Amino acid sequence: MKNSSSDEQAVGGAVTLGLLAAWALHDLEELATVPGWWRRNLPALRERYPAVPEAVWRRAGAVEGREFAVAVGAMAAVVASASVAGRLTGGRSAAYQTALDAFGLHGLVHLAQAGLARGYTPGSATSPLVVVPFTLWARRRLRRAGVLRPTRPRDLAMGLGLAGAATVGAHAVARRLTRATAARPR
C-alpha cells in the first residue's frame, strides 16, 4: 500500500487541477458558440421536437451572451472548488471525484445532444477531444494511485444530478446578477 505523500505525487496537479483546465477549454468553446447557435437553430429544433414544452424553448432562446458568460463564471467557481479539494486530498475528495465523473458524463450528454440535433451543438467539439479523454485518463490515474472510489450506477446518477443542479444554479445566479446590473441607474 502506498503512503499519502506518494499518492499525492502519483495523482498530482495534472489530474486534480487538470479538471479545471479541461473544463476551461471546453467552456471556451461554449462561450464562443452558445448564443449564436441558439439563434440559428432554435426554429428548426422547435419544429423537430414539438413535444418539448414551449417554456423550455423560450428560456433557451432568451439566454444572452452576457448572462451565459456570467453563468460560466459561476460554474468556474464550482469546478475550481472541486479541483482544489482534489488537489488538497491527493485525489481522494468525494467532491472532486463526483465532479470528475459529472464532467465526463456531461461530455457524453453533449455528444447525445449533437446526435439529437443531427449536427454540431455547443460543446460537442471538445467533448470527444478533451472532456471524455481527460476524464478517462484522470480516473485511470486515480485508480493506479489507489484512491479512486468504486463507481456505482447511483454515483453516476448523482454526478449527473449534481451537474444539472449546478448548471441550473449557475444560470439562476447569472440571471439575477445580469438583471440587477441592467436595472441599476447609470
Protein backbone atom coordinates (compact mmCIF):
# COMPACT_ATOMS: atom_id res chain seq x y z
CA MET A 1 0.00 0.00 0.00
CA LYS A 2 1.24 3.48 -0.86
CA ASN A 3 1.62 6.19 1.71
CA SER A 4 -0.17 9.52 1.49
CA SER A 5 2.75 11.50 0.06
CA SER A 6 3.37 9.01 -2.75
CA ASP A 7 -0.39 9.02 -3.56
CA GLU A 8 -0.35 12.80 -3.86
CA GLN A 9 2.69 12.62 -6.14
CA ALA A 10 1.15 9.84 -8.19
CA VAL A 11 -2.04 11.85 -8.66
CA GLY A 12 -0.63 15.36 -8.77
CA GLY A 13 -1.90 18.62 -10.12
CA ALA A 14 -2.28 17.45 -13.70
CA VAL A 15 -5.07 15.13 -12.56
CA THR A 16 -6.74 17.32 -9.94
CA LEU A 17 -6.24 20.87 -11.16
CA GLY A 18 -6.32 19.49 -14.70
CA LEU A 19 -10.08 19.13 -14.24
CA LEU A 20 -10.35 22.92 -14.08
CA ALA A 21 -8.07 23.33 -17.11
CA ALA A 22 -10.02 20.79 -19.19
CA TRP A 23 -13.29 22.39 -18.12
CA ALA A 24 -11.98 25.84 -19.11
CA LEU A 25 -11.01 24.62 -22.60
CA HIS A 26 -14.43 23.05 -23.02
CA ASP A 27 -16.29 26.11 -21.78
CA LEU A 28 -14.31 28.43 -24.05
CA GLU A 29 -15.92 26.53 -26.93
CA GLU A 30 -19.33 27.03 -25.36
CA LEU A 31 -18.72 30.73 -24.68
CA ALA A 32 -17.77 31.24 -28.32
CA THR A 33 -20.73 29.36 -29.77
CA VAL A 34 -23.80 29.20 -27.49
CA PRO A 35 -25.67 32.47 -28.14
CA GLY A 36 -25.31 32.42 -31.93
CA TRP A 37 -26.01 28.71 -32.16
CA TRP A 38 -29.33 29.07 -30.34
CA ARG A 39 -30.41 31.98 -32.56
CA ARG A 40 -29.66 29.97 -35.70
CA ASN A 41 -31.03 26.60 -34.59
CA LEU A 42 -33.95 27.27 -32.28
CA PRO A 43 -36.65 27.40 -35.02
CA ALA A 44 -35.58 24.05 -36.52
CA LEU A 45 -35.34 22.40 -33.08
CA ARG A 46 -38.81 23.63 -32.14
CA GLU A 47 -40.17 22.11 -35.32
CA ARG A 48 -38.27 18.82 -34.97
CA TYR A 49 -39.17 18.33 -31.29
CA PRO A 50 -42.72 19.63 -30.80
CA ALA A 51 -43.18 17.63 -27.58
CA VAL A 52 -40.65 19.84 -25.79
CA PRO A 53 -42.59 22.40 -23.73
CA GLU A 54 -42.63 25.90 -25.20
CA ALA A 55 -41.29 27.30 -21.90
CA VAL A 56 -38.06 25.33 -22.44
CA TRP A 57 -37.59 26.82 -25.92
CA ARG A 58 -38.40 30.34 -24.68
CA ARG A 59 -35.88 30.08 -21.85
CA ALA A 60 -33.17 28.65 -24.12
CA GLY A 61 -33.70 31.40 -26.66
CA ALA A 62 -33.71 34.13 -24.00
CA VAL A 63 -30.18 33.45 -22.71
CA GLU A 64 -27.98 36.28 -23.94
CA GLY A 65 -24.21 36.15 -24.26
CA ARG A 66 -23.61 38.24 -21.14
CA GLU A 67 -25.86 36.07 -18.98
CA PHE A 68 -24.25 32.92 -20.35
CA ALA A 69 -20.76 34.27 -19.60
CA VAL A 70 -21.75 35.05 -16.01
CA ALA A 71 -23.19 31.52 -15.66
CA VAL A 72 -19.89 30.11 -16.91
CA GLY A 73 -18.10 32.19 -14.28
CA ALA A 74 -20.37 30.84 -11.55
CA MET A 75 -19.73 27.29 -12.73
CA ALA A 76 -15.99 28.05 -12.75
CA ALA A 77 -16.21 28.61 -9.00
CA VAL A 78 -17.83 25.18 -8.54
CA VAL A 79 -15.27 23.38 -10.71
CA ALA A 80 -12.35 25.27 -9.15
CA SER A 81 -13.55 24.32 -5.66
CA ALA A 82 -13.81 20.65 -6.61
CA SER A 83 -10.39 20.73 -8.30
CA VAL A 84 -8.73 22.32 -5.27
CA ALA A 85 -10.43 19.79 -2.98
CA GLY A 86 -8.98 17.08 -5.20
CA ARG A 87 -5.53 18.62 -5.05
CA LEU A 88 -5.59 19.04 -1.28
CA THR A 89 -6.62 15.41 -0.74
CA GLY A 90 -4.41 13.77 -3.35
CA GLY A 91 -7.48 12.98 -5.43
CA ARG A 92 -9.42 11.35 -2.58
CA SER A 93 -12.05 14.08 -2.24
CA ALA A 94 -15.56 12.82 -2.92
CA ALA A 95 -16.44 16.27 -4.26
CA TYR A 96 -13.55 16.11 -6.73
CA GLN A 97 -14.31 12.56 -7.88
CA THR A 98 -18.02 13.33 -8.25
CA ALA A 99 -17.19 16.48 -10.25
CA LEU A 100 -14.80 14.48 -12.44
CA ASP A 101 -17.46 11.87 -13.15
CA ALA A 102 -20.04 14.58 -13.80
CA PHE A 103 -17.65 16.31 -16.22
CA GLY A 104 -17.16 13.13 -18.23
CA LEU A 105 -20.86 12.30 -18.24
CA HIS A 106 -21.74 15.82 -19.30
CA GLY A 107 -19.37 15.35 -22.25
CA LEU A 108 -21.41 12.30 -23.25
CA VAL A 109 -24.58 14.39 -22.91
CA HIS A 110 -23.09 16.93 -25.35
CA LEU A 111 -22.46 14.13 -27.84
CA ALA A 112 -26.03 12.88 -27.42
CA GLN A 113 -27.30 16.44 -27.97
CA ALA A 114 -25.31 16.64 -31.19
CA GLY A 115 -26.89 13.37 -32.30
CA LEU A 116 -30.38 14.63 -31.50
CA ALA A 117 -29.70 17.93 -33.28
CA ARG A 118 -28.16 15.99 -36.18
CA GLY A 119 -25.09 18.17 -36.25
CA TYR A 120 -22.85 20.41 -34.22
CA THR A 121 -24.03 21.65 -30.84
CA PRO A 122 -22.01 23.86 -28.48
CA GLY A 123 -19.62 21.67 -26.52
CA SER A 124 -19.72 18.75 -28.93
CA ALA A 125 -16.30 19.51 -30.48
CA THR A 126 -14.31 19.49 -27.23
CA SER A 127 -16.29 16.65 -25.64
CA PRO A 128 -14.61 13.83 -27.63
CA LEU A 129 -11.28 15.67 -27.79
CA VAL A 130 -10.92 16.99 -24.22
CA VAL A 131 -13.78 16.13 -21.84
CA VAL A 132 -14.12 12.38 -22.25
CA PRO A 133 -10.39 11.62 -22.75
CA PHE A 134 -9.38 13.76 -19.76
CA THR A 135 -11.98 12.10 -17.55
CA LEU A 136 -10.88 8.59 -18.55
CA TRP A 137 -7.20 9.49 -18.10
CA ALA A 138 -7.77 11.11 -14.69
CA ARG A 139 -9.84 8.15 -13.46
CA ARG A 140 -7.07 5.78 -14.60
CA ARG A 141 -4.50 7.82 -12.66
CA LEU A 142 -6.71 7.84 -9.55
CA ARG A 143 -7.20 4.07 -9.86
CA ARG A 144 -3.44 3.49 -10.17
CA ALA A 145 -2.82 5.63 -7.08
CA GLY A 146 -5.36 3.54 -5.18
CA VAL A 147 -7.65 6.48 -4.37
CA LEU A 148 -10.50 6.04 -6.87
CA ARG A 149 -13.75 5.25 -5.10
CA PRO A 150 -15.84 2.46 -6.63
CA THR A 151 -18.37 3.93 -9.03
CA ARG A 152 -21.88 2.55 -8.80
CA PRO A 153 -24.77 3.47 -11.10
CA ARG A 154 -26.28 5.60 -8.36
CA ASP A 155 -22.99 7.54 -8.09
CA LEU A 156 -23.19 8.31 -11.80
CA ALA A 157 -26.82 9.38 -11.44
CA MET A 158 -25.85 11.60 -8.52
CA GLY A 159 -22.99 13.10 -10.54
CA LEU A 160 -25.32 13.93 -13.41
CA GLY A 161 -27.90 15.29 -10.98
CA LEU A 162 -25.33 17.49 -9.27
CA ALA A 163 -24.05 18.73 -12.63
CA GLY A 164 -27.60 19.58 -13.62
CA ALA A 165 -28.27 21.33 -10.32
CA ALA A 166 -25.01 23.28 -10.55
CA THR A 167 -25.88 24.33 -14.10
CA VAL A 168 -29.38 25.47 -13.10
CA GLY A 169 -27.92 27.27 -10.09
CA ALA A 170 -25.23 28.98 -12.16
CA HIS A 171 -27.83 30.20 -14.64
CA ALA A 172 -30.11 31.41 -11.82
CA VAL A 173 -27.23 33.38 -10.31
CA ALA A 174 -26.33 34.76 -13.74
CA ARG A 175 -29.92 35.78 -14.49
CA ARG A 176 -30.20 37.55 -11.16
CA LEU A 177 -26.85 39.33 -11.49
CA THR A 178 -27.37 40.45 -15.07
CA ARG A 179 -30.90 41.72 -14.32
CA ALA A 180 -29.67 43.54 -11.23
CA THR A 181 -26.87 45.28 -13.12
CA ALA A 182 -29.18 46.11 -16.05
CA ALA A 183 -31.71 47.69 -13.67
CA ARG A 184 -29.10 49.90 -11.97
CA PRO A 185 -29.18 53.56 -13.00
CA ARG A 186 -26.07 54.65 -14.84
